[in-house]
Amino acid sequence: MHDENLNQHIDGLRDELIKAVQDCVQFKSVKDMDHVSPGAPFGPGIRDCLEWTLSLGEQLGFEVKNIDGYAGQIEMGSGELLGILGHLDVVPEGDGWSVPPYSGTIKEGRIYGRGALDDKGPTLAALFAMKALKDGNIPLKKKIRLILGTDEESGWEDMDYYKTKEDIPVLGFAPDAEFPLIHAEKGIFHLELSKQFNPLPHLIRIQGGERANVVPDSCQVVLKGFTREELARKLSQYTFPEGVTGDLESLSGAEEEGLVLIFKGVGAHGSLPQKGKNAVLYALQFLAGLDLSQEEAELITWLNNRPGTGFFGEGFNIAFADEPSGKLSLNLGIMDLNPQGLRFVIDIRYPVTFQGDQILKPVEACGQEIGLEMKVLTHQKAHHVPKDSPLVTSLLKAYSDVTGLEGYAFAIGGGTYAKVLPQGVAFGPLLPGEPEVIHCPDEYMAIDSLILACKVYAQAILNLAGE
């Protein structure tokens, strides 16, 4: 049942919802582990934002609960649980803003601020959807629980703690991605491979990348035993693809350590390595053409053949794919070779019908060829709700009825809180064609999209929980 009165009711709440998002964005809810205290496990900014949001929920007439500062929940109704999982923590603001990042400034029909889109705007849109249903006295047969997370951008410790204190809803959605609906999220491994060895004759340092889930856009190489002229000639004769450069650094005081080469590439998200140009990989390809010692040459060849081959795991014999989620992806995100040894980190996003061991065993076997030890730094299991499930069909119907747009389900390489629920999907708020501005300077949520998302969420709750 599609309820037009519900839409009119939400139009009446428009100004209140806009004001709530503006106020919420003004909290600098960035993780701050230097200032933790009881009730503020991730710092005072996140605590203050959580307390404010819970008090808003109370003012709107709902039951609220603070789970020791790790999470909050806002509830209505009774019966089996329907979960909506949002989060109030944000990534640091970074540079390049044209408005103050925690101002909630409105211009050109948009609310600007860190967290406006990820994920304060959508979370509050879900809260006001609950408000519209409550005010309309619409009978529901489930208990609707909006869960407020506080550590989504870091380690998900909030959800680990939450699970020890509260029942987790079996069914629900996370308003923290894009419409129409994401039904499959790949598994994510961050794997470290390392070994110690004595200093090498020529390769003093290869360093690039800071985070496993980002394609490195620069790489520094320090070499000994070559003349400046020799390296300059090799660089001038080498053909780099468009967007990639390799240059000798000008003479400096550190010259006795060796000659410094800087390779520049193009960054991208680690789940889409093919969209970037990995500076570390181009550095390794260039080094393969130099007159190195046998041990060095074997190491560079292995690196080029294993992490350096393909974007889809070909080099490690894990080029898997499936129908629900597509191809595996592999990104060499961090490289650190120094006189003590080698350490590098890869980010692998594996298809949903595969198990973790099917990935780990071949990677470990490849590493053992040159004596590398493998360590699992992080693992998020794959998650998948079938396209024909009642959850997916009900949500897509709500989306199509409210927006008039075609509904379809698709897969992503990223991870959302949908993974917390046995049957959870990511649902909105970004509409097809809208720019992806999360984690960017001048992050914003368009006001019309905010109101539309609120209407979709209200209809979605009605489809899943209406009598």
Tab-separated table of C-alpha atoms in Angstrom:
chain	number	residue	atom	x	y	z
A	1	MET	CA	0.000	0.000	0.000
A	2	HIS	CA	1.373	3.372	-1.046
A	3	ASP	CA	0.260	6.167	1.280
A	4	GLU	CA	-0.024	9.679	-0.238
A	5	ASN	CA	-0.971	11.167	3.149
A	6	LEU	CA	2.408	10.018	4.415
A	7	ASN	CA	4.178	12.103	1.743
A	8	GLN	CA	2.130	15.185	2.598
A	9	HIS	CA	2.927	14.666	6.254
A	10	ILE	CA	6.659	14.530	5.485
A	11	ASP	CA	6.382	17.738	3.442
A	12	GLY	CA	4.977	19.301	6.616
A	13	LEU	CA	8.060	18.123	8.569
A	14	ARG	CA	10.469	19.515	5.938
A	15	ASP	CA	11.748	22.551	7.870
A	16	GLU	CA	12.116	20.558	11.087
A	17	LEU	CA	14.156	17.843	9.315
A	18	ILE	CA	16.421	20.390	7.584
A	19	LYS	CA	17.072	22.169	10.887
A	20	ALA	CA	17.846	18.837	12.620
A	21	VAL	CA	20.439	17.900	9.957
A	22	GLN	CA	22.039	21.366	10.210
A	23	ASP	CA	22.280	21.086	13.993
A	24	CYS	CA	23.624	17.522	13.883
A	25	VAL	CA	26.353	18.416	11.358
A	26	GLN	CA	27.645	21.066	13.780
A	27	PHE	CA	29.006	18.347	16.089
A	28	LYS	CA	32.601	17.479	15.185
A	29	SER	CA	31.947	13.782	15.791
A	30	VAL	CA	35.423	12.569	14.745
A	31	LYS	CA	36.980	9.673	16.663
A	32	ASP	CA	39.318	11.068	19.340
A	33	MET	CA	41.041	8.302	21.293
A	34	ASP	CA	43.167	10.826	23.227
A	35	HIS	CA	40.106	12.023	25.141
A	36	VAL	CA	38.062	8.914	25.914
A	37	SER	CA	36.160	8.533	29.185
A	38	PRO	CA	33.316	6.379	30.551
A	39	GLY	CA	30.307	7.031	28.297
A	40	ALA	CA	32.615	8.483	25.634
A	41	PRO	CA	34.564	5.451	24.327
A	42	PHE	CA	35.396	7.273	21.074
A	43	GLY	CA	35.866	10.783	22.495
A	44	PRO	CA	33.682	13.734	23.512
A	45	GLY	CA	32.588	14.866	20.019
A	46	ILE	CA	30.931	11.548	19.213
A	47	ARG	CA	29.394	11.329	22.705
A	48	ASP	CA	27.856	14.817	22.423
A	49	CYS	CA	26.404	14.052	18.981
A	50	LEU	CA	24.935	10.741	20.202
A	51	GLU	CA	23.360	12.370	23.285
A	52	TRP	CA	21.898	15.181	21.163
A	53	THR	CA	20.372	12.741	18.647
A	54	LEU	CA	18.860	10.571	21.396
A	55	SER	CA	17.348	13.639	23.035
A	56	LEU	CA	15.860	14.649	19.648
A	57	GLY	CA	14.343	11.141	19.407
A	58	GLU	CA	12.838	11.599	22.859
A	59	GLN	CA	11.396	15.017	21.939
A	60	LEU	CA	9.769	13.407	18.886
A	61	GLY	CA	8.002	10.982	21.231
A	62	PHE	CA	10.081	7.805	20.929
A	63	GLU	CA	11.661	5.388	23.406
A	64	VAL	CA	15.433	5.967	23.448
A	65	LYS	CA	18.421	4.195	24.967
A	66	ASN	CA	22.129	5.008	25.225
A	67	ILE	CA	24.264	1.851	25.153
A	68	ASP	CA	27.199	3.147	27.251
A	69	GLY	CA	28.205	5.669	24.598
A	70	TYR	CA	28.997	2.901	22.088
A	71	ALA	CA	25.651	3.233	20.298
A	72	GLY	CA	22.106	4.455	20.744
A	73	GLN	CA	18.676	3.281	19.723
A	74	ILE	CA	15.355	4.999	19.036
A	75	GLU	CA	12.272	2.758	18.949
A	76	MET	CA	8.563	2.699	18.155
A	77	GLY	CA	5.937	-0.049	18.132
A	78	SER	CA	6.126	-3.628	19.353
A	79	GLY	CA	6.690	-7.090	17.959
A	80	GLU	CA	9.514	-8.569	15.888
A	81	LEU	CA	12.379	-6.127	15.247
A	82	LEU	CA	12.916	-4.179	12.023
A	83	GLY	CA	16.360	-2.546	12.181
A	84	ILE	CA	17.598	0.643	10.542
A	85	LEU	CA	21.351	1.144	11.022
A	86	GLY	CA	22.847	4.626	10.662
A	87	HIS	CA	25.999	6.170	12.098
A	88	LEU	CA	26.877	9.528	13.652
A	89	ASP	CA	30.694	9.387	13.509
A	90	VAL	CA	32.416	11.128	10.589
A	91	VAL	CA	35.832	11.071	8.940
A	92	PRO	CA	38.094	14.094	9.630
A	93	GLU	CA	37.144	17.142	7.564
A	94	GLY	CA	40.437	17.473	5.612
A	95	ASP	CA	41.298	20.514	3.501
A	96	GLY	CA	39.742	22.300	0.532
A	97	TRP	CA	36.371	23.392	1.919
A	98	SER	CA	34.613	26.507	0.557
A	99	VAL	CA	32.368	26.681	3.676
A	100	PRO	CA	33.188	25.852	7.323
A	101	PRO	CA	33.031	22.019	7.479
A	102	TYR	CA	30.903	21.872	10.645
A	103	SER	CA	28.544	24.737	9.870
A	104	GLY	CA	25.574	23.039	8.218
A	105	THR	CA	25.574	25.941	5.738
A	106	ILE	CA	22.701	25.951	3.246
A	107	LYS	CA	23.342	27.173	-0.299
A	108	GLU	CA	21.943	26.238	-3.710
A	109	GLY	CA	19.409	23.942	-2.071
A	110	ARG	CA	22.052	21.841	-0.325
A	111	ILE	CA	23.107	21.302	3.295
A	112	TYR	CA	26.912	21.395	3.442
A	113	GLY	CA	29.072	19.817	6.128
A	114	ARG	CA	31.104	16.771	7.071
A	115	GLY	CA	28.587	13.998	7.639
A	116	ALA	CA	25.671	15.694	5.840
A	117	LEU	CA	25.525	12.736	3.420
A	118	ASP	CA	27.604	10.182	5.382
A	119	ASP	CA	25.600	9.511	7.449
A	120	LYS	CA	23.782	12.130	9.536
A	121	GLY	CA	21.336	13.356	6.865
A	122	PRO	CA	20.082	9.865	5.916
A	123	THR	CA	19.944	8.705	9.564
A	124	LEU	CA	17.760	11.677	10.495
A	125	ALA	CA	15.651	11.121	7.342
A	126	ALA	CA	14.902	7.633	8.738
A	127	LEU	CA	14.061	9.129	12.161
A	128	PHE	CA	11.617	11.616	10.608
A	129	ALA	CA	10.099	8.804	8.521
A	130	MET	CA	9.310	7.107	11.849
A	131	LYS	CA	7.866	10.409	13.102
A	132	ALA	CA	5.534	10.666	10.074
A	133	LEU	CA	4.245	7.121	10.642
A	134	LYS	CA	3.726	7.822	14.348
A	135	ASP	CA	1.894	11.118	13.776
A	136	GLY	CA	-0.310	9.450	11.150
A	137	ASN	CA	-1.284	6.761	13.697
A	138	ILE	CA	-0.450	4.132	11.079
A	139	PRO	CA	-0.691	0.663	12.694
A	140	LEU	CA	2.538	-1.388	12.557
A	141	LYS	CA	3.054	-5.038	13.437
A	142	LYS	CA	6.805	-4.772	14.114
A	143	LYS	CA	9.022	-2.842	16.498
A	144	ILE	CA	11.027	-0.296	14.470
A	145	ARG	CA	14.499	0.266	15.904
A	146	LEU	CA	16.800	2.974	14.570
A	147	ILE	CA	20.317	2.048	15.723
A	148	LEU	CA	22.836	4.910	15.957
A	149	GLY	CA	26.394	3.697	15.378
A	150	THR	CA	29.482	5.647	16.477
A	151	ASP	CA	32.521	3.839	14.995
A	152	GLU	CA	31.511	2.997	11.428
A	153	GLU	CA	34.394	4.944	9.870
A	154	SER	CA	37.037	3.063	11.892
A	155	GLY	CA	36.860	-0.403	13.408
A	156	TRP	CA	33.153	-1.097	14.051
A	157	GLU	CA	33.901	-1.538	17.782
A	158	ASP	CA	30.519	0.093	18.449
A	159	MET	CA	28.697	-2.847	16.847
A	160	ASP	CA	30.894	-5.449	18.567
A	161	TYR	CA	29.897	-3.894	21.896
A	162	TYR	CA	26.254	-3.403	20.894
A	163	LYS	CA	25.875	-7.114	20.104
A	164	THR	CA	26.944	-8.008	23.664
A	165	LYS	CA	24.202	-5.792	25.150
A	166	GLU	CA	21.199	-5.861	22.799
A	167	ASP	CA	19.356	-8.178	20.431
A	168	ILE	CA	20.389	-7.627	16.824
A	169	PRO	CA	17.417	-7.312	14.433
A	170	VAL	CA	17.401	-10.111	11.850
A	171	LEU	CA	15.930	-7.895	9.155
A	172	GLY	CA	16.618	-4.317	8.121
A	173	PHE	CA	18.588	-1.789	6.102
A	174	ALA	CA	21.413	0.746	6.343
A	175	PRO	CA	20.666	4.186	4.832
A	176	ASP	CA	24.362	4.694	4.070
A	177	ALA	CA	25.059	4.012	0.402
A	178	GLU	CA	22.977	4.551	-2.694
A	179	PHE	CA	19.602	3.799	-4.249
A	180	PRO	CA	18.020	1.694	-5.623
A	181	LEU	CA	19.465	-1.055	-3.356
A	182	ILE	CA	22.701	-2.914	-2.615
A	183	HIS	CA	21.995	-6.579	-1.922
A	184	ALA	CA	25.558	-7.929	-1.972
A	185	GLU	CA	28.765	-6.651	-0.378
A	186	LYS	CA	32.040	-8.394	-1.099
A	187	GLY	CA	34.221	-9.793	1.654
A	188	ILE	CA	37.231	-7.621	2.489
A	189	PHE	CA	40.704	-8.803	3.535
A	190	HIS	CA	43.659	-6.599	4.416
A	191	LEU	CA	46.682	-8.934	4.299
A	192	GLU	CA	50.243	-8.116	5.293
A	193	LEU	CA	53.136	-10.086	3.750
A	194	SER	CA	56.596	-9.589	5.205
A	195	LYS	CA	60.072	-10.979	5.751
A	196	GLN	CA	63.311	-9.745	7.272
A	197	PHE	CA	66.610	-9.804	5.406
A	198	ASN	CA	70.059	-8.210	5.392
A	199	PRO	CA	70.596	-4.926	3.509
A	200	LEU	CA	70.601	-5.361	-0.272
A	201	PRO	CA	73.408	-3.987	-2.486
A	202	HIS	CA	71.315	-1.627	-4.667
A	203	LEU	CA	67.721	-1.436	-3.373
A	204	ILE	CA	67.836	0.726	-0.251
A	205	ARG	CA	64.188	1.742	-0.090
A	206	ILE	CA	60.866	1.364	-1.906
A	207	GLN	CA	58.091	3.214	-0.126
A	208	GLY	CA	54.576	4.048	-1.266
A	209	GLY	CA	50.997	4.116	0.002
A	210	GLU	CA	49.565	4.889	3.428
A	211	ARG	CA	46.315	2.920	3.544
A	212	ALA	CA	45.483	-0.534	2.225
A	213	ASN	CA	42.203	0.659	0.703
A	214	VAL	CA	43.698	3.447	-1.422
A	215	VAL	CA	45.653	3.085	-4.699
A	216	PRO	CA	49.068	4.736	-3.983
A	217	ASP	CA	49.626	7.899	-6.037
A	218	SER	CA	53.347	8.206	-5.244
A	219	CYS	CA	56.309	5.954	-4.529
A	220	GLN	CA	59.861	6.789	-3.457
A	221	VAL	CA	62.778	4.569	-4.468
A	222	VAL	CA	66.349	4.950	-3.129
A	223	LEU	CA	69.097	3.205	-5.122
A	224	LYS	CA	72.856	2.717	-4.623
A	225	GLY	CA	75.555	1.639	-7.021
A	226	PHE	CA	74.260	3.531	-10.074
A	227	THR	CA	75.438	6.849	-11.464
A	228	ARG	CA	73.010	9.740	-11.778
A	229	GLU	CA	73.630	9.818	-15.557
A	230	GLU	CA	72.857	6.119	-15.890
A	231	LEU	CA	69.512	6.420	-14.060
A	232	ALA	CA	68.602	9.639	-15.890
A	233	ARG	CA	69.179	7.851	-19.205
A	234	LYS	CA	67.125	4.809	-18.157
A	235	LEU	CA	64.237	7.074	-17.080
A	236	SER	CA	64.343	9.055	-20.318
A	237	GLN	CA	64.246	5.844	-22.379
A	238	TYR	CA	61.386	4.322	-20.332
A	239	THR	CA	57.799	4.785	-21.548
A	240	PHE	CA	55.296	5.473	-18.767
A	241	PRO	CA	51.554	5.524	-19.503
A	242	GLU	CA	49.646	8.798	-19.478
A	243	GLY	CA	49.300	10.178	-15.942
A	244	VAL	CA	52.408	8.376	-14.625
A	245	THR	CA	55.869	9.924	-14.195
A	246	GLY	CA	59.253	8.868	-12.848
A	247	ASP	CA	61.861	11.484	-11.916
A	248	LEU	CA	65.251	11.701	-10.248
A	249	GLU	CA	65.181	14.001	-7.243
A	250	SER	CA	67.661	16.857	-7.480
A	251	LEU	CA	70.877	16.573	-5.523
A	252	SER	CA	70.441	16.851	-1.779
A	253	GLY	CA	72.277	16.190	1.469
A	254	ALA	CA	70.975	12.616	1.597
A	255	GLU	CA	72.911	11.755	-1.571
A	256	GLU	CA	75.356	9.479	0.304
A	257	GLU	CA	72.431	7.162	1.110
A	258	GLY	CA	71.730	6.802	-2.590
A	259	LEU	CA	69.894	8.368	-5.517
A	260	VAL	CA	66.220	9.127	-4.965
A	261	LEU	CA	63.580	8.433	-7.616
A	262	ILE	CA	59.995	9.633	-7.246
A	263	PHE	CA	57.221	7.882	-9.162
A	264	LYS	CA	53.808	9.558	-9.423
A	265	GLY	CA	50.566	7.849	-10.376
A	266	VAL	CA	46.826	8.385	-9.917
A	267	GLY	CA	45.014	7.523	-6.672
A	268	ALA	CA	41.654	5.713	-6.470
A	269	HIS	CA	39.578	3.739	-3.972
A	270	GLY	CA	41.089	0.348	-3.185
A	271	SER	CA	37.886	-1.452	-4.210
A	272	LEU	CA	38.357	-0.150	-7.781
A	273	PRO	CA	42.109	-0.512	-8.406
A	274	GLN	CA	41.592	-0.389	-12.175
A	275	LYS	CA	40.382	3.227	-11.825
A	276	GLY	CA	43.812	4.359	-10.559
A	277	LYS	CA	47.427	4.133	-11.691
A	278	ASN	CA	49.413	2.538	-8.884
A	279	ALA	CA	52.735	4.379	-8.490
A	280	VAL	CA	54.274	1.416	-6.622
A	281	LEU	CA	53.543	-0.963	-9.514
A	282	TYR	CA	55.122	1.397	-12.065
A	283	ALA	CA	58.185	1.780	-9.823
A	284	LEU	CA	58.534	-2.025	-9.662
A	285	GLN	CA	58.186	-2.351	-13.451
A	286	PHE	CA	60.915	0.264	-13.970
A	287	LEU	CA	63.241	-1.467	-11.473
A	288	ALA	CA	62.917	-4.748	-13.393
A	289	GLY	CA	64.972	-3.170	-16.193
A	290	LEU	CA	67.971	-2.281	-13.997
A	291	ASP	CA	71.149	-4.303	-13.479
A	292	LEU	CA	70.419	-5.611	-9.976
A	293	SER	CA	71.943	-8.447	-7.920
A	294	GLN	CA	70.433	-11.909	-8.350
A	295	GLU	CA	68.591	-11.722	-5.001
A	296	GLU	CA	67.171	-8.279	-5.873
A	297	ALA	CA	66.167	-9.322	-9.377
A	298	GLU	CA	64.332	-12.397	-8.032
A	299	LEU	CA	62.479	-10.249	-5.484
A	300	ILE	CA	61.429	-7.623	-8.061
A	301	THR	CA	60.347	-10.348	-10.509
A	302	TRP	CA	58.204	-11.988	-7.806
A	303	LEU	CA	56.611	-8.648	-6.880
A	304	ASN	CA	55.823	-7.891	-10.531
A	305	ASN	CA	54.387	-11.384	-11.109
A	306	ARG	CA	52.324	-11.649	-7.911
A	307	PRO	CA	50.857	-8.399	-6.480
A	308	GLY	CA	51.926	-6.576	-9.643
A	309	THR	CA	49.852	-8.623	-12.105
A	310	GLY	CA	46.243	-7.687	-12.874
A	311	PHE	CA	43.615	-5.907	-10.779
A	312	PHE	CA	41.509	-8.994	-10.168
A	313	GLY	CA	43.825	-11.349	-8.266
A	314	GLU	CA	45.416	-13.006	-11.321
A	315	GLY	CA	48.929	-12.820	-9.835
A	316	PHE	CA	47.905	-14.786	-6.732
A	317	ASN	CA	45.724	-17.328	-8.591
A	318	ILE	CA	42.542	-15.946	-7.020
A	319	ALA	CA	40.863	-14.325	-10.060
A	320	PHE	CA	37.427	-15.437	-8.839
A	321	ALA	CA	34.023	-14.049	-9.858
A	322	ASP	CA	30.364	-14.855	-9.313
A	323	GLU	CA	26.963	-13.789	-10.600
A	324	PRO	CA	25.717	-11.816	-7.561
A	325	SER	CA	28.842	-9.675	-7.039
A	326	GLY	CA	31.202	-9.873	-10.026
A	327	LYS	CA	34.994	-10.090	-9.952
A	328	LEU	CA	37.408	-10.185	-7.035
A	329	SER	CA	39.610	-7.052	-6.820
A	330	LEU	CA	43.149	-6.718	-5.448
A	331	ASN	CA	45.014	-3.513	-4.574
A	332	LEU	CA	48.655	-3.249	-3.496
A	333	GLY	CA	48.030	-0.422	-1.016
A	334	ILE	CA	51.230	-0.175	1.066
A	335	MET	CA	54.836	-1.014	0.112
A	336	ASP	CA	57.777	-0.692	2.507
A	337	LEU	CA	61.116	-2.167	1.543
A	338	ASN	CA	64.054	-0.970	3.659
A	339	PRO	CA	67.462	-2.293	4.807
A	340	GLN	CA	65.767	-4.484	7.461
A	341	GLY	CA	63.369	-6.263	5.115
A	342	LEU	CA	60.124	-6.094	3.152
A	343	ARG	CA	56.514	-5.462	4.220
A	344	PHE	CA	53.536	-4.832	1.972
A	345	VAL	CA	49.763	-4.785	2.449
A	346	ILE	CA	47.122	-5.827	-0.077
A	347	ASP	CA	43.381	-5.070	-0.048
A	348	ILE	CA	41.272	-7.906	-1.474
A	349	ARG	CA	37.498	-7.670	-2.108
A	350	TYR	CA	36.222	-11.177	-2.783
A	351	PRO	CA	32.892	-12.296	-4.324
A	352	VAL	CA	30.042	-13.205	-1.984
A	353	THR	CA	29.760	-16.922	-2.797
A	354	PHE	CA	33.410	-17.600	-1.850
A	355	GLN	CA	34.849	-18.428	1.572
A	356	GLY	CA	37.812	-16.686	3.218
A	357	ASP	CA	40.041	-19.779	3.060
A	358	GLN	CA	39.687	-19.939	-0.717
A	359	ILE	CA	41.461	-16.563	-0.783
A	360	LEU	CA	43.982	-16.987	2.028
A	361	LYS	CA	45.478	-20.330	1.014
A	362	PRO	CA	46.621	-19.375	-2.527
A	363	VAL	CA	47.993	-15.991	-1.319
A	364	GLU	CA	49.919	-17.674	1.488
A	365	ALA	CA	51.311	-20.301	-0.902
A	366	CYS	CA	52.540	-17.590	-3.290
A	367	GLY	CA	54.188	-15.720	-0.417
A	368	GLN	CA	56.004	-18.860	0.705
A	369	GLU	CA	57.774	-19.020	-2.687
A	370	ILE	CA	60.102	-16.278	-1.411
A	371	GLY	CA	59.720	-16.898	2.338
A	372	LEU	CA	57.096	-14.269	3.137
A	373	GLU	CA	54.926	-14.590	6.210
A	374	MET	CA	51.259	-13.666	5.820
A	375	LYS	CA	49.172	-11.977	8.508
A	376	VAL	CA	45.449	-11.123	8.364
A	377	LEU	CA	45.137	-7.497	9.511
A	378	THR	CA	41.355	-7.226	9.047
A	379	HIS	CA	38.564	-9.355	7.628
A	380	GLN	CA	34.949	-8.428	6.890
A	381	LYS	CA	33.006	-11.433	5.667
A	382	ALA	CA	31.012	-11.244	2.465
A	383	HIS	CA	27.305	-10.518	2.783
A	384	HIS	CA	24.472	-11.334	0.418
A	385	VAL	CA	20.673	-11.175	0.463
A	386	PRO	CA	19.036	-12.781	-2.615
A	387	LYS	CA	17.406	-10.393	-5.087
A	388	ASP	CA	14.079	-12.218	-4.873
A	389	SER	CA	13.861	-12.064	-1.049
A	390	PRO	CA	10.824	-10.296	0.486
A	391	LEU	CA	13.184	-7.689	2.021
A	392	VAL	CA	14.662	-6.689	-1.347
A	393	THR	CA	11.367	-6.723	-3.242
A	394	SER	CA	9.540	-4.699	-0.535
A	395	LEU	CA	12.245	-2.023	-0.423
A	396	LEU	CA	12.524	-1.737	-4.199
A	397	LYS	CA	8.749	-1.356	-4.439
A	398	ALA	CA	8.905	1.510	-1.899
A	399	TYR	CA	11.705	3.149	-3.909
A	400	SER	CA	9.858	2.861	-7.245
A	401	ASP	CA	6.470	3.935	-5.845
A	402	VAL	CA	7.878	7.076	-4.238
A	403	THR	CA	10.469	8.152	-6.831
A	404	GLY	CA	8.869	6.847	-10.038
A	405	LEU	CA	12.303	5.420	-10.947
A	406	GLU	CA	13.141	1.839	-11.879
A	407	GLY	CA	14.205	-0.321	-8.931
A	408	TYR	CA	17.043	-2.846	-9.191
A	409	ALA	CA	19.523	-4.496	-6.818
A	410	PHE	CA	23.285	-4.455	-7.342
A	411	ALA	CA	26.567	-5.388	-5.610
A	412	ILE	CA	29.481	-3.293	-4.302
A	413	GLY	CA	33.050	-3.890	-3.151
A	414	GLY	CA	32.695	-1.592	-0.138
A	415	GLY	CA	31.215	-2.452	3.235
A	416	THR	CA	28.259	-0.951	5.131
A	417	TYR	CA	26.498	-1.697	8.413
A	418	ALA	CA	24.077	-3.865	6.405
A	419	LYS	CA	26.639	-6.606	7.175
A	420	VAL	CA	25.716	-6.405	10.873
A	421	LEU	CA	22.224	-7.809	10.203
A	422	PRO	CA	21.710	-11.421	9.076
A	423	GLN	CA	19.304	-10.084	6.449
A	424	GLY	CA	20.457	-6.521	5.868
A	425	VAL	CA	20.859	-4.429	2.727
A	426	ALA	CA	22.178	-0.937	2.019
A	427	PHE	CA	19.376	1.340	0.852
A	428	GLY	CA	19.974	4.933	-0.286
A	429	PRO	CA	20.292	7.832	0.105
A	430	LEU	CA	22.245	8.714	-3.064
A	431	LEU	CA	20.059	8.726	-6.182
A	432	PRO	CA	21.351	7.419	-9.534
A	433	GLY	CA	23.386	10.155	-11.226
A	434	GLU	CA	24.030	12.183	-8.065
A	435	PRO	CA	27.739	12.882	-7.443
A	436	GLU	CA	29.502	10.827	-4.761
A	437	VAL	CA	30.750	13.483	-2.316
A	438	ILE	CA	31.276	11.441	0.856
A	439	HIS	CA	34.715	11.937	2.458
A	440	CYS	CA	35.295	14.857	0.020
A	441	PRO	CA	35.678	18.560	0.783
A	442	ASP	CA	32.303	20.344	0.501
A	443	GLU	CA	30.345	17.179	1.317
A	444	TYR	CA	26.638	17.976	1.042
A	445	MET	CA	23.169	16.492	0.892
A	446	ALA	CA	20.675	18.077	-1.496
A	447	ILE	CA	17.557	19.112	0.450
A	448	ASP	CA	15.168	17.666	-2.159
A	449	SER	CA	17.044	14.331	-1.962
A	450	LEU	CA	16.843	14.410	1.844
A	451	ILE	CA	13.054	14.833	1.756
A	452	LEU	CA	12.695	12.184	-0.970
A	453	ALA	CA	14.817	9.730	1.054
A	454	CYS	CA	12.582	10.390	4.084
A	455	LYS	CA	9.496	9.529	1.982
A	456	VAL	CA	11.126	6.351	0.621
A	457	TYR	CA	12.133	5.258	4.141
A	458	ALA	CA	8.617	5.875	5.492
A	459	GLN	CA	7.094	3.808	2.667
A	460	ALA	CA	9.765	1.114	3.174
A	461	ILE	CA	8.894	0.787	6.878
A	462	LEU	CA	5.211	0.578	5.928
A	463	ASN	CA	5.878	-2.152	3.328
A	464	LEU	CA	7.935	-4.222	5.792
A	465	ALA	CA	5.998	-3.597	9.014
A	466	GLY	CA	2.529	-2.306	8.097
A	467	GLU	CA	-0.481	-4.337	9.242
